[in-house]
CSV table of C-alpha atoms and ligand atoms in Angstrom, one decimal:
chain,number,residue,atom,x,y,z
Q,1,MET,CA,-39.3,-3.6,9.8
Q,2,ALA,CA,-38.3,-4.5,6.2
Q,3,LEU,CA,-36.4,-7.6,6.9
Q,4,ALA,CA,-38.5,-9.1,10.0
Q,5,GLY,CA,-38.7,-12.8,9.6
Q,6,VAL,CA,-35.4,-13.0,7.6
Q,7,ARG,CA,-32.7,-15.2,9.7
Q,8,VAL,CA,-29.3,-14.8,9.6
Q,9,ILE,CA,-26.6,-17.1,10.5
Q,10,GLU,CA,-23.2,-14.3,10.6
Q,11,LEU,CA,-20.1,-16.2,11.5
Q,12,ALA,CA,-18.1,-14.0,13.7
Q,13,GLY,CA,-15.5,-11.8,11.4
Q,14,LEU,CA,-13.5,-8.2,12.2
Q,15,ALA,CA,-15.3,-5.5,11.1
Q,16,PRO,CA,-16.9,-5.3,8.0
Q,17,ALA,CA,-19.1,-8.4,8.3
Q,18,PRO,CA,-20.2,-7.4,11.7
Q,19,PHE,CA,-21.2,-4.3,10.1
Q,20,CYS,CA,-23.2,-5.8,7.5
Q,21,GLY,CA,-25.0,-8.0,10.0
Q,22,MET,CA,-25.8,-5.1,12.0
Q,23,ILE,CA,-27.3,-3.3,9.2
Q,24,LEU,CA,-29.8,-6.3,8.6
Q,25,ALA,CA,-30.5,-6.4,12.4
Q,26,ASP,CA,-31.3,-2.8,12.4
Q,27,PHE,CA,-34.0,-3.1,9.9
Q,28,GLY,CA,-35.4,-6.0,11.4
Q,29,ALA,CA,-33.9,-9.5,10.4
Q,30,LYS,CA,-32.9,-12.2,13.5
Q,31,VAL,CA,-29.2,-12.0,13.3
Q,32,ILE,CA,-27.3,-14.7,14.8
Q,33,ARG,CA,-23.4,-14.4,15.6
Q,34,VAL,CA,-21.4,-17.8,16.0
Q,35,ASP,CA,-18.6,-16.9,17.9
Q,36,ARG,CA,-15.8,-19.0,19.4
Q,37,ASN,CA,-15.9,-21.2,22.3
Q,38,LYS,CA,-13.5,-19.9,25.2
Q,39,VAL,CA,-12.9,-16.3,24.3
Q,40,GLY,CA,-13.4,-13.9,27.1
Q,41,MET,CA,-14.7,-11.1,25.1
Q,42,SER,CA,-15.7,-10.3,21.7
Q,43,LEU,CA,-14.4,-7.6,19.7
Q,44,ASP,CA,-17.3,-6.7,17.5
Q,45,THR,CA,-18.6,-3.7,18.4
Q,46,GLN,CA,-20.9,-3.6,15.7
Q,47,ALA,CA,-23.2,-6.2,17.5
Q,48,ARG,CA,-26.4,-4.4,17.9
Q,49,GLY,CA,-29.5,-6.3,17.8
Q,50,LYS,CA,-27.6,-10.0,17.4
Q,51,ARG,CA,-27.8,-12.8,19.2
Q,52,SER,CA,-24.6,-14.9,19.9
Q,53,VAL,CA,-24.2,-18.2,20.3
Q,54,ALA,CA,-20.5,-20.1,20.6
Q,55,ILE,CA,-19.8,-23.3,18.9
Q,56,ASN,CA,-16.4,-25.0,18.6
Q,57,LEU,CA,-16.4,-25.8,15.0
Q,58,LYS,CA,-13.2,-27.6,15.2
Q,59,THR,CA,-15.4,-30.5,16.2
Q,60,ALA,CA,-17.6,-32.4,14.0
Q,61,GLU,CA,-20.3,-32.0,16.1
Q,62,GLY,CA,-19.8,-28.3,16.3
Q,63,VAL,CA,-20.0,-28.1,12.3
Q,64,ALA,CA,-22.9,-30.6,12.1
Q,65,LEU,CA,-24.6,-27.9,14.3
Q,66,LEU,CA,-23.7,-25.2,12.2
Q,67,ARG,CA,-24.9,-26.6,9.2
Q,68,LYS,CA,-28.1,-27.2,10.5
Q,69,LEU,CA,-28.3,-23.9,11.7
Q,70,CYS,CA,-27.7,-22.6,8.4
Q,71,VAL,CA,-29.8,-25.0,6.3
Q,72,GLN,CA,-33.1,-23.3,8.4
Q,73,SER,CA,-31.7,-20.1,7.6
Q,74,ASP,CA,-32.2,-17.5,4.8
Q,75,VAL,CA,-28.9,-16.1,4.9
Q,76,VAL,CA,-25.7,-17.0,5.8
Q,77,LEU,CA,-22.8,-14.5,6.3
Q,78,GLU,CA,-19.2,-15.9,6.0
Q,79,PRO,CA,-15.8,-13.3,6.6
Q,80,TYR,CA,-13.0,-16.1,6.1
Q,81,ARG,CA,-10.2,-16.7,3.7
Q,82,LYS,CA,-11.0,-18.0,0.9
Q,83,GLY,CA,-11.5,-22.0,1.5
Q,84,VAL,CA,-12.1,-22.1,5.2
Q,85,MET,CA,-15.8,-22.7,4.9
Q,86,GLU,CA,-14.8,-25.4,2.1
Q,87,LYS,CA,-12.6,-27.3,4.6
Q,88,LEU,CA,-15.2,-27.3,7.3
Q,89,GLY,CA,-17.5,-28.9,4.6
Q,90,LEU,CA,-19.9,-26.0,4.9
Q,91,GLY,CA,-18.9,-24.5,1.7
Q,92,PRO,CA,-22.2,-22.7,-0.6
Q,93,HIS,CA,-22.5,-25.5,-2.9
Q,94,GLU,CA,-23.3,-27.9,-0.8
Q,95,MET,CA,-25.6,-25.8,1.6
Q,96,LEU,CA,-27.4,-24.3,-1.2
Q,97,LYS,CA,-28.0,-28.6,-1.9
Q,98,GLU,CA,-29.5,-28.7,1.1
Q,99,ASN,CA,-31.3,-25.4,1.2
Q,100,PRO,CA,-31.9,-24.5,-2.5
Q,101,ARG,CA,-33.4,-20.5,-1.1
Q,102,LEU,CA,-30.3,-20.3,1.1
Q,103,ILE,CA,-28.4,-16.5,0.4
Q,104,TYR,CA,-24.8,-17.4,1.0
Q,105,ALA,CA,-22.9,-14.3,1.4
Q,106,ARG,CA,-19.0,-14.2,1.4
Q,107,LEU,CA,-17.5,-11.0,2.5
Q,108,THR,CA,-13.8,-11.3,1.6
Q,109,GLY,CA,-11.1,-8.7,0.6
Q,110,TYR,CA,-10.0,-10.2,-2.8
Q,111,GLY,CA,-12.9,-11.9,-3.8
Q,112,GLN,CA,-13.5,-15.6,-4.6
Q,113,SER,CA,-10.9,-16.1,-7.4
Q,114,GLY,CA,-7.7,-14.4,-8.5
Q,115,SER,CA,-4.5,-14.9,-7.6
Q,116,TYR,CA,-5.0,-12.8,-4.2
Q,117,ALA,CA,-7.9,-14.9,-3.4
Q,118,THR,CA,-6.5,-16.4,0.0
Q,119,ALA,CA,-3.9,-13.8,0.8
Q,120,ALA,CA,-4.6,-12.0,4.2
Q,121,GLY,CA,-5.2,-8.1,4.2
Q,122,HIS,CA,-6.9,-5.4,5.8
Q,123,ASP,CA,-8.7,-2.5,4.6
Q,124,ILE,CA,-6.1,-0.5,3.4
Q,125,ASN,CA,-4.7,-3.2,1.5
Q,126,TYR,CA,-8.2,-3.6,-0.6
Q,127,LEU,CA,-8.6,0.3,-1.0
Q,128,ALA,CA,-5.1,0.2,-2.3
Q,129,MET,CA,-5.8,-2.4,-5.3
Q,130,SER,CA,-9.2,-0.5,-5.7
Q,131,GLY,CA,-6.8,2.2,-7.2
Q,132,LEU,CA,-9.1,4.8,-4.9
Q,133,LEU,CA,-6.2,5.0,-2.5
Q,134,SER,CA,-3.7,6.6,-5.2
Q,135,ARG,CA,-6.2,9.4,-5.5
Q,136,LEU,CA,-6.2,10.4,-1.5
Q,137,GLY,CA,-4.3,12.4,0.2
Q,138,ARG,CA,-3.0,15.8,0.2
Q,139,SER,CA,-0.3,17.6,-2.1
Q,140,GLY,CA,3.0,16.7,-2.0
Q,141,GLU,CA,2.1,14.0,0.7
Q,142,LYS,CA,1.7,10.4,0.4
Q,143,PRO,CA,-1.5,8.6,-0.3
Q,144,TYR,CA,-3.9,8.3,3.2
Q,145,ALA,CA,-6.7,6.0,3.7
Q,146,PRO,CA,-9.5,7.5,5.4
Q,147,LEU,CA,-10.0,5.8,8.8
Q,148,ASN,CA,-11.0,2.2,7.3
Q,149,LEU,CA,-14.3,3.4,6.2
Q,150,MET,CA,-13.9,2.6,1.9
Q,151,ALA,CA,-13.0,-0.7,1.8
Q,152,ASP,CA,-14.9,-2.2,5.4
Q,153,PHE,CA,-17.6,-0.6,5.6
Q,154,ALA,CA,-18.5,1.4,2.3
Q,155,GLY,CA,-17.2,-1.6,-0.1
Q,156,GLY,CA,-17.2,-4.1,2.3
Q,157,GLY,CA,-20.1,-4.2,4.7
Q,158,LEU,CA,-22.6,-1.8,2.8
Q,159,THR,CA,-21.9,-3.6,-0.2
Q,160,CYS,CA,-22.8,-6.9,0.6
Q,161,ALA,CA,-26.0,-5.6,2.9
Q,162,LEU,CA,-27.2,-4.5,-0.9
Q,163,GLY,CA,-26.1,-7.7,-2.2
Q,164,ILE,CA,-28.2,-9.9,0.5
Q,165,VAL,CA,-31.0,-7.7,0.1
Q,166,LEU,CA,-30.9,-7.9,-3.8
Q,167,ALA,CA,-30.8,-11.4,-3.4
Q,168,LEU,CA,-33.8,-11.7,-1.0
Q,169,LEU,CA,-35.9,-9.7,-3.3
Q,170,GLU,CA,-34.8,-11.5,-6.3
Q,171,ARG,CA,-36.0,-14.7,-4.4
Q,172,THR,CA,-39.3,-13.8,-4.1
Q,173,THR,CA,-39.8,-14.2,-7.5
Q,174,SER,CA,-37.4,-17.4,-8.2
Q,175,GLY,CA,-37.6,-19.1,-4.7
Q,176,LYS,CA,-34.0,-19.6,-5.2
Q,177,GLY,CA,-30.8,-18.5,-3.1
Q,178,GLN,CA,-27.6,-17.5,-4.8
Q,179,ILE,CA,-24.1,-17.1,-3.5
Q,180,ILE,CA,-22.5,-13.6,-3.2
Q,181,ASP,CA,-19.1,-13.2,-3.9
Q,182,ALA,CA,-18.3,-9.4,-1.9
Q,183,SER,CA,-14.8,-8.2,-2.7
Q,184,MET,CA,-13.9,-5.1,-1.0
Q,185,VAL,CA,-11.6,-4.2,-3.6
Q,186,GLU,CA,-14.3,-4.3,-5.8
Q,187,GLY,CA,-16.6,-3.1,-3.4
Q,188,ALA,CA,-14.5,0.1,-2.7
Q,189,ALA,CA,-13.8,0.5,-6.5
Q,190,TYR,CA,-17.4,0.6,-7.5
Q,191,VAL,CA,-18.4,3.0,-4.5
Q,192,GLY,CA,-15.4,5.3,-6.3
Q,193,SER,CA,-17.1,4.8,-9.8
Q,194,PHE,CA,-17.8,8.9,-9.8
Q,195,ALA,CA,-13.8,9.1,-9.2
Q,196,TRP,CA,-13.3,6.4,-12.3
Q,197,LYS,CA,-15.9,7.7,-14.5
Q,198,SER,CA,-15.4,11.4,-14.1
Q,199,ARG,CA,-11.9,11.4,-15.4
Q,200,SER,CA,-13.9,11.9,-18.6
Q,201,ILE,CA,-14.7,15.7,-18.1
Q,202,GLY,CA,-11.1,16.2,-16.7
Q,203,MET,CA,-12.0,16.1,-12.9
Q,204,TRP,CA,-8.8,14.7,-11.9
Q,205,ASP,CA,-6.1,15.7,-14.3
Q,206,SER,CA,-3.9,17.1,-11.8
Q,207,PRO,CA,-1.8,14.9,-9.6
Q,208,ARG,CA,-3.1,13.9,-6.3
Q,209,GLY,CA,-4.4,16.8,-4.0
Q,210,GLN,CA,-4.4,19.4,-6.7
Q,211,ASN,CA,-7.5,18.7,-8.2
Q,212,MET,CA,-11.6,20.5,-7.2
Q,213,LEU,CA,-12.2,17.4,-4.8
Q,214,ASP,CA,-9.1,16.4,-3.0
Q,215,SER,CA,-8.3,19.3,-1.4
Q,216,GLY,CA,-6.6,20.9,-4.5
Q,217,ALA,CA,-9.2,23.7,-4.6
Q,218,PRO,CA,-9.6,26.2,-1.9
Q,219,PHE,CA,-13.0,26.3,-2.0
Q,220,TYR,CA,-13.4,22.7,-0.9
Q,221,ASP,CA,-11.3,22.2,2.2
Q,222,THR,CA,-11.4,22.9,5.8
Q,223,TYR,CA,-10.1,25.9,7.7
Q,224,GLU,CA,-8.6,26.5,10.8
Q,225,THR,CA,-10.7,28.8,13.3
Q,226,ALA,CA,-9.2,30.8,16.0
Q,227,ASP,CA,-10.3,28.3,18.4
Q,228,GLY,CA,-8.4,25.4,17.1
Q,229,LYS,CA,-11.3,24.3,15.5
Q,230,TYR,CA,-12.6,23.8,11.9
Q,231,MET,CA,-14.9,24.9,9.5
Q,232,ALA,CA,-15.5,22.7,5.7
Q,233,VAL,CA,-16.1,25.0,3.0
Q,234,GLY,CA,-18.0,23.1,0.1
Q,235,ALA,CA,-18.8,26.6,-2.4
Q,236,ILE,CA,-18.4,24.7,-5.7
Q,237,GLU,CA,-21.7,26.7,-8.2
Q,238,PRO,CA,-20.5,30.5,-8.6
Q,239,GLN,CA,-23.5,31.5,-6.9
Q,240,PHE,CA,-22.4,29.5,-3.9
Q,241,TYR,CA,-19.0,30.7,-4.0
Q,242,ARG,CA,-20.4,34.4,-3.9
Q,243,GLN,CA,-21.8,33.7,-0.6
Q,244,LEU,CA,-18.7,32.1,0.7
Q,245,LEU,CA,-17.1,35.4,0.0
Q,246,THR,CA,-19.7,37.4,1.4
Q,247,GLY,CA,-19.5,35.5,4.8
Q,248,LEU,CA,-16.0,36.0,4.8
Q,249,GLU,CA,-16.1,39.8,3.6
Q,250,LEU,CA,-14.3,39.7,0.6
Q,251,ASP,CA,-14.8,41.5,-2.4
Q,252,ALA,CA,-14.4,39.1,-5.4
Q,253,GLY,CA,-13.2,41.9,-7.4
Q,254,GLU,CA,-9.8,42.1,-5.5
Q,255,LEU,CA,-9.5,38.5,-5.5
Q,256,PRO,CA,-8.3,35.8,-8.7
Q,257,PRO,CA,-11.1,34.2,-10.5
Q,258,GLN,CA,-12.6,31.4,-8.7
Q,259,MET,CA,-11.3,28.6,-11.6
Q,260,SER,CA,-8.1,30.3,-12.2
Q,261,PHE,CA,-6.0,26.8,-10.9
Q,262,THR,CA,-2.7,28.9,-10.5
Q,263,ASP,CA,-3.9,30.9,-8.2
Q,264,TRP,CA,-5.7,28.6,-5.7
Q,265,PRO,CA,-2.4,28.8,-3.6
Q,266,GLU,CA,-2.9,32.4,-2.9
Q,267,LEU,CA,-6.9,32.2,-2.6
Q,268,ARG,CA,-6.1,29.2,0.0
Q,269,ARG,CA,-3.6,31.5,1.7
Q,270,ILE,CA,-6.4,34.6,2.2
Q,271,PHE,CA,-9.5,32.0,3.2
Q,272,THR,CA,-6.8,30.4,6.0
Q,273,GLU,CA,-6.2,33.9,7.1
Q,274,ARG,CA,-9.6,35.0,7.3
Q,275,PHE,CA,-11.0,31.5,9.0
Q,276,ALA,CA,-8.4,32.4,11.4
Q,277,SER,CA,-9.8,35.4,12.8
Q,278,LYS,CA,-12.9,33.9,14.1
Q,279,THR,CA,-13.9,31.1,16.1
Q,280,GLN,CA,-16.0,28.1,14.7
Q,281,ALA,CA,-18.9,29.2,16.8
Q,282,ASP,CA,-18.7,33.0,15.2
Q,283,TRP,CA,-18.3,31.4,11.4
Q,284,SER,CA,-21.4,28.9,12.4
Q,285,ARG,CA,-23.4,32.1,13.0
Q,286,ILE,CA,-22.6,33.6,9.9
Q,287,PHE,CA,-22.7,30.9,7.7
Q,288,ASP,CA,-26.0,29.2,9.2
Q,289,GLY,CA,-29.2,30.2,7.4
Q,290,THR,CA,-26.8,30.7,4.0
Q,291,ASP,CA,-26.3,28.9,0.9
Q,292,ALA,CA,-22.5,29.3,1.2
Q,293,CYS,CA,-21.7,25.7,1.8
Q,294,VAL,CA,-19.8,26.3,5.0
Q,295,THR,CA,-20.4,24.2,8.0
Q,296,PRO,CA,-18.5,23.4,11.5
Q,297,VAL,CA,-16.7,20.4,11.5
Q,298,LEU,CA,-17.8,18.7,14.6
Q,299,SER,CA,-16.7,16.5,17.0
Q,300,PHE,CA,-18.0,13.2,17.7
Q,301,ASP,CA,-18.8,15.2,21.1
Q,302,GLN,CA,-20.9,17.8,19.3
Q,303,VAL,CA,-22.0,16.0,16.7
Q,304,SER,CA,-25.6,15.1,18.3
Q,305,SER,CA,-26.6,18.2,20.2
Q,306,HIS,CA,-26.2,20.0,16.6
Q,307,PRO,CA,-29.3,21.7,16.4
Q,308,HIS,CA,-30.1,19.8,12.7
Q,309,ASN,CA,-29.0,16.6,14.4
Q,310,GLN,CA,-31.1,17.1,17.5
Q,311,GLU,CA,-34.3,17.9,15.2
Q,312,ARG,CA,-33.7,14.5,13.4
Q,313,ALA,CA,-32.9,12.8,16.1
Q,314,SER,CA,-30.1,11.6,13.8
Q,315,PHE,CA,-27.8,10.3,16.9
Q,316,ILE,CA,-29.4,7.3,19.1
Q,317,LYS,CA,-28.4,6.4,22.9
Q,318,ASP,CA,-28.2,3.1,24.1
Q,319,SER,CA,-29.2,1.7,27.4
Q,320,SER,CA,-25.6,2.3,28.7
Q,321,GLY,CA,-25.6,6.0,27.4
Q,322,ASP,CA,-23.4,5.5,24.6
Q,323,GLU,CA,-24.1,7.3,21.4
Q,324,SER,CA,-24.3,6.1,17.7
Q,325,PRO,CA,-25.5,6.8,14.2
Q,326,ARG,CA,-29.2,6.1,14.1
Q,327,PRO,CA,-29.7,3.6,11.2
Q,328,ALA,CA,-29.8,5.2,7.7
Q,329,PRO,CA,-31.7,5.8,5.4
Q,330,VAL,CA,-35.3,6.5,7.1
Q,331,LEU,CA,-38.0,4.3,6.0
Q,332,SER,CA,-41.4,5.9,6.0
Q,333,ARG,CA,-43.7,3.0,7.0
Q,334,THR,CA,-41.0,0.4,8.1
Q,335,PRO,CA,-38.0,2.2,9.4
Q,336,ALA,CA,-35.3,0.5,11.4
Q,337,GLU,CA,-35.8,-0.1,15.1
Q,338,PRO,CA,-32.2,-0.2,16.5
Q,339,CYS,CA,-32.0,-2.4,19.8
Q,340,LEU,CA,-31.0,-0.7,22.3
Q,341,ALA,CA,-29.9,-3.2,25.0
Q,342,SER,CA,-26.2,-4.0,25.6
Q,343,ASP,CA,-24.2,-6.1,22.9
Q,344,PRO,CA,-24.5,-9.5,23.5
Q,345,VAL,CA,-21.9,-11.5,25.4
Q,346,ILE,CA,-20.3,-14.5,23.6
Q,347,GLY,CA,-22.5,-17.4,23.8
Q,348,GLU,CA,-25.0,-15.6,25.8
Q,349,HIS,CA,-27.9,-17.1,23.5
Q,350,THR,CA,-26.5,-20.4,22.9
Q,351,VAL,CA,-29.5,-22.6,24.7
Q,352,GLU,CA,-32.0,-19.5,23.7
Q,353,VAL,CA,-31.3,-20.1,20.0
Q,354,LEU,CA,-31.1,-24.0,19.3
Q,355,THR,CA,-34.3,-24.3,21.5
Q,356,GLU,CA,-35.7,-22.1,18.8
Q,357,TYR,CA,-33.8,-24.0,16.0
Q,358,GLY,CA,-35.5,-27.4,17.4
Q,359,PHE,CA,-33.0,-28.8,19.6
Q,360,THR,CA,-34.0,-30.7,22.6
Q,361,SER,CA,-32.7,-30.0,26.1
Q,362,ALA,CA,-31.1,-33.1,26.4
Q,363,ASP,CA,-29.4,-32.6,23.0
Q,364,ILE,CA,-28.5,-28.8,23.8
Q,365,ASP,CA,-27.0,-30.3,27.6
Q,366,GLN,CA,-24.8,-33.0,25.8
Q,367,MET,CA,-23.4,-30.4,23.4
Q,368,LEU,CA,-22.5,-28.3,26.5
Q,369,THR,CA,-21.2,-30.9,28.6
Q,370,ALA,CA,-19.1,-32.1,25.3
Q,371,GLY,CA,-17.5,-28.4,24.9
Q,372,VAL,CA,-19.4,-28.2,21.1
Q,373,VAL,CA,-21.3,-25.3,22.4
Q,374,GLU,CA,-20.8,-22.8,25.0
Q,375,CYS,CA,-23.8,-20.9,26.7
Q,376,ASN,CA,-22.4,-17.6,29.0
Q,377,ALA,CA,-25.6,-16.1,30.0
Q,378,VAL,CA,-26.1,-13.1,32.3
Q,379,LYS,CA,-22.6,-14.1,34.4
Q,380,SER,CA,-20.5,-12.3,31.5
Q,381,LYS,CA,-21.8,-9.1,31.5
Q,382,LEU,CA,-21.4,-9.0,35.4
J,1,LIG,C1,-2.9,-6.7,19.5
J,1,LIG,C2,-4.0,-7.0,18.4
J,1,LIG,C3,-5.5,-6.2,19.0
J,1,LIG,C4,-6.2,-6.5,17.9
J,1,LIG,C5,-8.0,-5.3,18.3
J,1,LIG,C6,-8.7,-5.3,17.0
J,1,LIG,C7,-9.6,-4.6,17.0
J,1,LIG,C8,-10.7,-4.7,15.5
J,1,LIG,C9,-9.8,-3.8,14.8
J,1,LIG,C10,-10.4,-3.8,13.1
J,1,LIG,C11,-9.8,-3.8,12.4
J,1,LIG,C12,-10.2,-3.6,11.1
J,1,LIG,C13,-9.1,-4.3,9.7
J,1,LIG,C14,-8.8,-2.3,9.3
J,1,LIG,C15,-10.0,-4.9,8.5
J,1,LIG,O1,-9.6,-4.4,7.7
J,1,LIG,S1,-10.7,-6.1,9.0
J,1,LIG,C16,-11.2,-6.6,7.5
J,1,LIG,C17,-10.1,-7.6,7.3
J,1,LIG,N1,-10.4,-8.6,6.2
J,1,LIG,C18,-11.4,-9.6,5.9
J,1,LIG,O2,-12.1,-9.5,6.4
J,1,LIG,C19,-11.4,-10.0,5.0
J,1,LIG,C20,-11.6,-11.7,4.7
J,1,LIG,N2,-11.0,-12.3,5.9
J,1,LIG,C21,-9.8,-12.5,5.9
J,1,LIG,O3,-8.8,-12.4,4.9
J,1,LIG,C22,-9.2,-13.3,6.9
J,1,LIG,O4,-9.8,-13.7,7.9
J,1,LIG,C23,-8.4,-12.4,7.9
J,1,LIG,C24,-8.7,-11.3,8.1
J,1,LIG,C25,-6.9,-12.3,6.9
J,1,LIG,C26,-7.7,-13.0,8.7
J,1,LIG,O5,-7.3,-14.5,8.5
J,1,LIG,P1,-6.9,-15.6,9.7
J,1,LIG,O6,-6.7,-15.1,11.1
J,1,LIG,O7,-6.1,-16.4,9.1
J,1,LIG,O8,-8.3,-16.1,10.0
J,1,LIG,P2,-9.0,-17.2,8.3
J,1,LIG,O9,-8.3,-17.8,7.8
J,1,LIG,O10,-10.0,-16.4,7.6
J,1,LIG,O11,-9.7,-18.6,9.1
J,1,LIG,C27,-10.5,-18.7,10.2
J,1,LIG,C28,-10.5,-19.5,11.2
J,1,LIG,O12,-11.1,-19.7,12.3
J,1,LIG,C29,-11.6,-20.9,12.2
J,1,LIG,N3,-13.1,-20.6,13.1
J,1,LIG,C30,-13.8,-19.7,12.5
J,1,LIG,N4,-14.8,-19.9,13.4
J,1,LIG,C31,-14.7,-20.5,14.6
J,1,LIG,C32,-15.1,-21.4,15.5
J,1,LIG,N5,-16.5,-20.8,16.1
J,1,LIG,N6,-14.8,-22.3,16.3
J,1,LIG,C33,-13.5,-22.7,16.1
J,1,LIG,N7,-12.7,-22.7,14.7
J,1,LIG,C34,-13.3,-21.2,14.4
J,1,LIG,C35,-11.9,-21.2,10.9
J,1,LIG,O13,-12.3,-22.9,11.0
J,1,LIG,C36,-10.6,-21.0,10.5
J,1,LIG,O14,-9.8,-22.2,10.8
J,1,LIG,P3,-8.3,-22.6,9.7
J,1,LIG,O15,-9.0,-22.9,8.7
J,1,LIG,O16,-7.4,-21.2,9.9
J,1,LIG,O17,-7.9,-23.8,10.5
């Protein structure tokens, strides 16, 4: 796999950093998640392919241990509030002095500088600060955050993974590590570059929810079907729009022009009525194989059995039968090989990992007895 041989220490976080760590693990990195002691169960649902070590960082020995793990690794991924790692004496400058090849990724909401740097926050706050949230939502309604996808995952975990891979690539020539300051505000804003930069061509001149791609246009929206399901319509270009009308059995000559903004509410009314007359399966049969850009809005239950997704094996099942998306993108020679075993329990691999990092059994026993580390192998899974 592409990241084979890369050793990552991931400090346990909430959602964005775990996703970043999972991407690295899916593509072959050896990711060790550092958990707290005495925590019953992990809330990390993005733990695929990781191993867990439980260390009490409120002890000097725990901090010294983590330092040793970090300096022997390629990447440190930390999701804490600015200053937390420095307080522990594990800040990036000290760590890079000990291991100049270390890539030290800091994934936060507001970044490592600026007056908000130490403030608590979540996806919705970061998205709001990026400017993007102000553009999301239907006409006449308040701004609406699309789950916690934009800041936590697109602008956060994924962007941070890109930073890490770039730094690993650069290290092959310079031999040097570096510090990555991944701010979810900036990551989300960057993902939103199209929205920012396409203002110059008038894409967003109307208020929220009244533009072509923000649910303003009737040919770029979802419609309810007779069975309470939905179809997604993305028929932008005139040749595709014509096929949409054909599928809906509408005569272009009897309708207002596609780009007549003032007629969009009337067009939407007509499309709504039409889509409500047949089931999702009916519409899928009508539009499948055309260029009308109309697809069913698949539920999580439907998605993996859709023929296209089935043909590409786009969804995988783990050993418990739970379904999730296959890692993307697909690399031809070195594709991801996601681990199908169950997620690690907290501290499951403490002894295994410490042994791998050169600690003797006596060292490990002493740390276990002193409560510096915890090992919760198989019993926690019962
Ligand atoms: C009823 C509740 C149910 C909860 C269910 C939750 C289910 C999951 C839901 C996921 C929701 C995802 C949401 C929508 C998100 O947006 S997640 C993104 C959140 N933001 C970030 O990650 C940005 C960067 N991080 C932060 O800003 C902050 O970490 C935070 C998220 C605001 C949380 O702040 P806070 O809890 O005060 O923690 P921090 O200041 O970071 O300090 C962490 C403290 O923990 C300590 N720590 C760490 N590891 C260990 C360890 N192994 N052993 C002992 N201690 C440990 C650190 O030393 C630090 O301690 P201290 O410096 O405070 O004394």
